[in-house]
PDB file of C-alpha atoms in Angstrom:
ATOM      1  CA  UNK A   1      -7.944  -9.243  -4.307  1.00 94.00           C
ATOM      2  CA  UNK A   2     -11.529 -10.712  -4.208  1.00 96.00           C
ATOM      3  CA  UNK A   3     -13.098 -13.244  -2.332  1.00 96.00           C
ATOM      4  CA  UNK A   4     -16.208 -15.143  -3.594  1.00 97.00           C
ATOM      5  CA  UNK A   5     -18.299 -18.027  -2.125  1.00 95.00           C
ATOM      6  CA  UNK A   6     -18.500 -21.357  -2.814  1.00 94.00           C
ATOM      7  CA  UNK A   7     -20.999 -20.442  -5.373  1.00 96.00           C
ATOM      8  CA  UNK A   8     -18.797 -17.908  -6.991  1.00 96.00           C
ATOM      9  CA  UNK A   9     -20.997 -15.748  -5.838  1.00 97.00           C
ATOM     10  CA  UNK A  10     -18.380 -12.401  -4.388  1.00 97.00           C
ATOM     11  CA  UNK A  11     -18.174 -11.224  -1.719  1.00 97.00           C
ATOM     12  CA  UNK A  12     -15.444  -8.779  -1.084  1.00 97.00           C
ATOM     13  CA  UNK A  13     -12.422  -7.330  -2.522  1.00 96.00           C
ATOM     14  CA  UNK A  14     -10.530  -4.524  -2.392  1.00 94.00           C
ATOM     15  CA  UNK A  15      -6.699  -3.257  -3.839  1.00 92.00           C
ATOM     16  CA  UNK A  16      -3.492  -3.048  -1.987  1.00 90.00           C
ATOM     17  CA  UNK A  17      -1.468  -0.906  -4.135  1.00 90.00           C
ATOM     18  CA  UNK A  18      -2.579   2.339  -3.116  1.00 89.00           C
ATOM     19  CA  UNK A  19       0.660   3.965  -3.094  1.00 92.00           C
ATOM     20  CA  UNK A  20       3.132   2.401  -4.864  1.00 95.00           C
ATOM     21  CA  UNK A  21       3.519   4.025  -8.344  1.00 96.00           C
ATOM     22  CA  UNK A  22       7.189   7.043  -9.359  1.00 96.00           C
ATOM     23  CA  UNK A  23       6.932  10.638 -10.662  1.00 96.00           C
ATOM     24  CA  UNK A  24       9.242  13.430 -10.227  1.00 96.00           C
ATOM     25  CA  UNK A  25       9.709  14.136  -6.886  1.00 96.00           C
ATOM     26  CA  UNK A  26       7.880  10.784  -6.027  1.00 98.00           C
ATOM     27  CA  UNK A  27       8.528   7.374  -5.113  1.00 97.00           C
ATOM     28  CA  UNK A  28       6.664   4.480  -4.084  1.00 97.00           C
ATOM     29  CA  UNK A  29       6.891   0.718  -3.113  1.00 97.00           C
ATOM     30  CA  UNK A  30       4.971  -1.434  -1.643  1.00 97.00           C
ATOM     31  CA  UNK A  31       5.601  -5.208  -0.367  1.00 97.00           C
ATOM     32  CA  UNK A  32       2.910  -7.489   0.107  1.00 96.00           C
ATOM     33  CA  UNK A  33       3.414 -11.118   2.386  1.00 96.00           C
ATOM     34  CA  UNK A  34       0.252 -13.403   3.625  1.00 95.00           C
ATOM     35  CA  UNK A  35       0.239 -15.270   5.922  1.00 93.00           C
ATOM     36  CA  UNK A  36      -1.609 -18.203   6.709  1.00 91.00           C
ATOM     37  CA  UNK A  37      -4.063 -16.805   9.311  1.00 91.00           C
ATOM     38  CA  UNK A  38      -5.517 -15.115   6.315  1.00 93.00           C
ATOM     39  CA  UNK A  39      -3.901 -11.323   7.161  1.00 95.00           C
ATOM     40  CA  UNK A  40      -1.904  -9.555   3.978  1.00 96.00           C
ATOM     41  CA  UNK A  41       0.295  -7.369   5.528  1.00 96.00           C
ATOM     42  CA  UNK A  42       1.822  -4.203   3.392  1.00 96.00           C
ATOM     43  CA  UNK A  43       4.912  -2.340   4.096  1.00 96.00           C
ATOM     44  CA  UNK A  44       5.838   0.548   2.605  1.00 96.00           C
ATOM     45  CA  UNK A  45       8.409   3.181   1.768  1.00 97.00           C
ATOM     46  CA  UNK A  46       6.909   6.286   0.171  1.00 97.00           C
ATOM     47  CA  UNK A  47      10.157   8.704  -0.839  1.00 97.00           C
ATOM     48  CA  UNK A  48       9.364  12.520  -2.141  1.00 97.00           C
ATOM     49  CA  UNK A  49      11.416  15.450  -2.663  1.00 98.00           C
ATOM     50  CA  UNK A  50      10.721  19.075  -3.376  1.00 97.00           C
ATOM     51  CA  UNK A  51      10.329  20.350  -7.114  1.00 97.00           C
ATOM     52  CA  UNK A  52      12.443  23.105  -8.284  1.00 95.00           C
ATOM     53  CA  UNK A  53      10.440  26.639  -9.427  1.00 94.00           C
ATOM     54  CA  UNK A  54      10.732  24.861 -12.812  1.00 95.00           C
ATOM     55  CA  UNK A  55       9.260  22.100 -11.889  1.00 92.00           C
ATOM     56  CA  UNK A  56      11.666  20.039 -13.911  1.00 94.00           C
ATOM     57  CA  UNK A  57      14.245  18.276 -11.408  1.00 95.00           C
ATOM     58  CA  UNK A  58      14.101  17.457  -7.962  1.00 95.00           C
ATOM     59  CA  UNK A  59      15.830  20.048  -5.330  1.00 96.00           C
ATOM     60  CA  UNK A  60      18.455  18.056  -4.236  1.00 95.00           C
ATOM     61  CA  UNK A  61      18.927  17.043   0.173  1.00 96.00           C
ATOM     62  CA  UNK A  62      14.589  17.488   0.057  1.00 97.00           C
ATOM     63  CA  UNK A  63      14.379  13.913   0.378  1.00 97.00           C
ATOM     64  CA  UNK A  64      11.782  12.966   2.916  1.00 97.00           C
ATOM     65  CA  UNK A  65      11.088   9.187   3.235  1.00 97.00           C
ATOM     66  CA  UNK A  66       8.108   7.813   5.618  1.00 96.00           C
ATOM     67  CA  UNK A  67       7.406   4.050   6.168  1.00 96.00           C
ATOM     68  CA  UNK A  68       3.853   2.134   6.767  1.00 94.00           C
ATOM     69  CA  UNK A  69       2.515  -1.120   7.850  1.00 95.00           C
ATOM     70  CA  UNK A  70      -0.821  -2.049   7.018  1.00 94.00           C
ATOM     71  CA  UNK A  71      -2.461  -5.011   8.181  1.00 95.00           C
ATOM     72  CA  UNK A  72      -5.899  -6.504   6.744  1.00 96.00           C
ATOM     73  CA  UNK A  73      -7.460  -9.840   7.574  1.00 95.00           C
ATOM     74  CA  UNK A  74     -10.100 -11.829   5.476  1.00 95.00           C
ATOM     75  CA  UNK A  75     -12.274 -12.774   8.168  1.00 95.00           C
ATOM     76  CA  UNK A  76     -14.315 -16.603   7.845  1.00 94.00           C
ATOM     77  CA  UNK A  77     -17.096 -15.094   5.892  1.00 96.00           C
ATOM     78  CA  UNK A  78     -14.965 -13.285   3.003  1.00 95.00           C
ATOM     79  CA  UNK A  79     -14.946 -10.005   3.952  1.00 97.00           C
ATOM     80  CA  UNK A  80     -11.901  -7.859   3.620  1.00 96.00           C
ATOM     81  CA  UNK A  81     -10.834  -5.501   6.538  1.00 95.00           C
ATOM     82  CA  UNK A  82      -8.169  -2.786   7.578  1.00 92.00           C
ATOM     83  CA  UNK A  83      -7.072  -4.275  11.399  1.00 86.00           C
ATOM     84  CA  UNK A  84      -4.246  -1.823  11.824  1.00 82.00           C
ATOM     85  CA  UNK A  85      -2.160   0.843  10.128  1.00 81.00           C
ATOM     86  CA  UNK A  86       0.954   2.501  11.483  1.00 83.00           C
ATOM     87  CA  UNK A  87       3.886   4.893   9.714  1.00 78.00           C
ATOM     88  CA  UNK A  88       6.673   6.443  10.474  1.00 78.00           C
TER      89      UNK A  88
END
């Protein structure tokens, strides 16, 4: 996301999908919600599995899952800042 002033000059920018992706032993999804109050809420779920010795497959039963919430605020001057983060 990039913010601009009324003349088209860049004020600030950031990327939100920092965790999303999939690989052997890793899967992460992030859901974004834009609110009327210039707040962006990101809810993520990250799943990790241990990999076998051959590094060819996951080890069944080794799933570890975490969830998190990150909130960004777009300030009146157009700057984007993280206002809070939490994970479980």
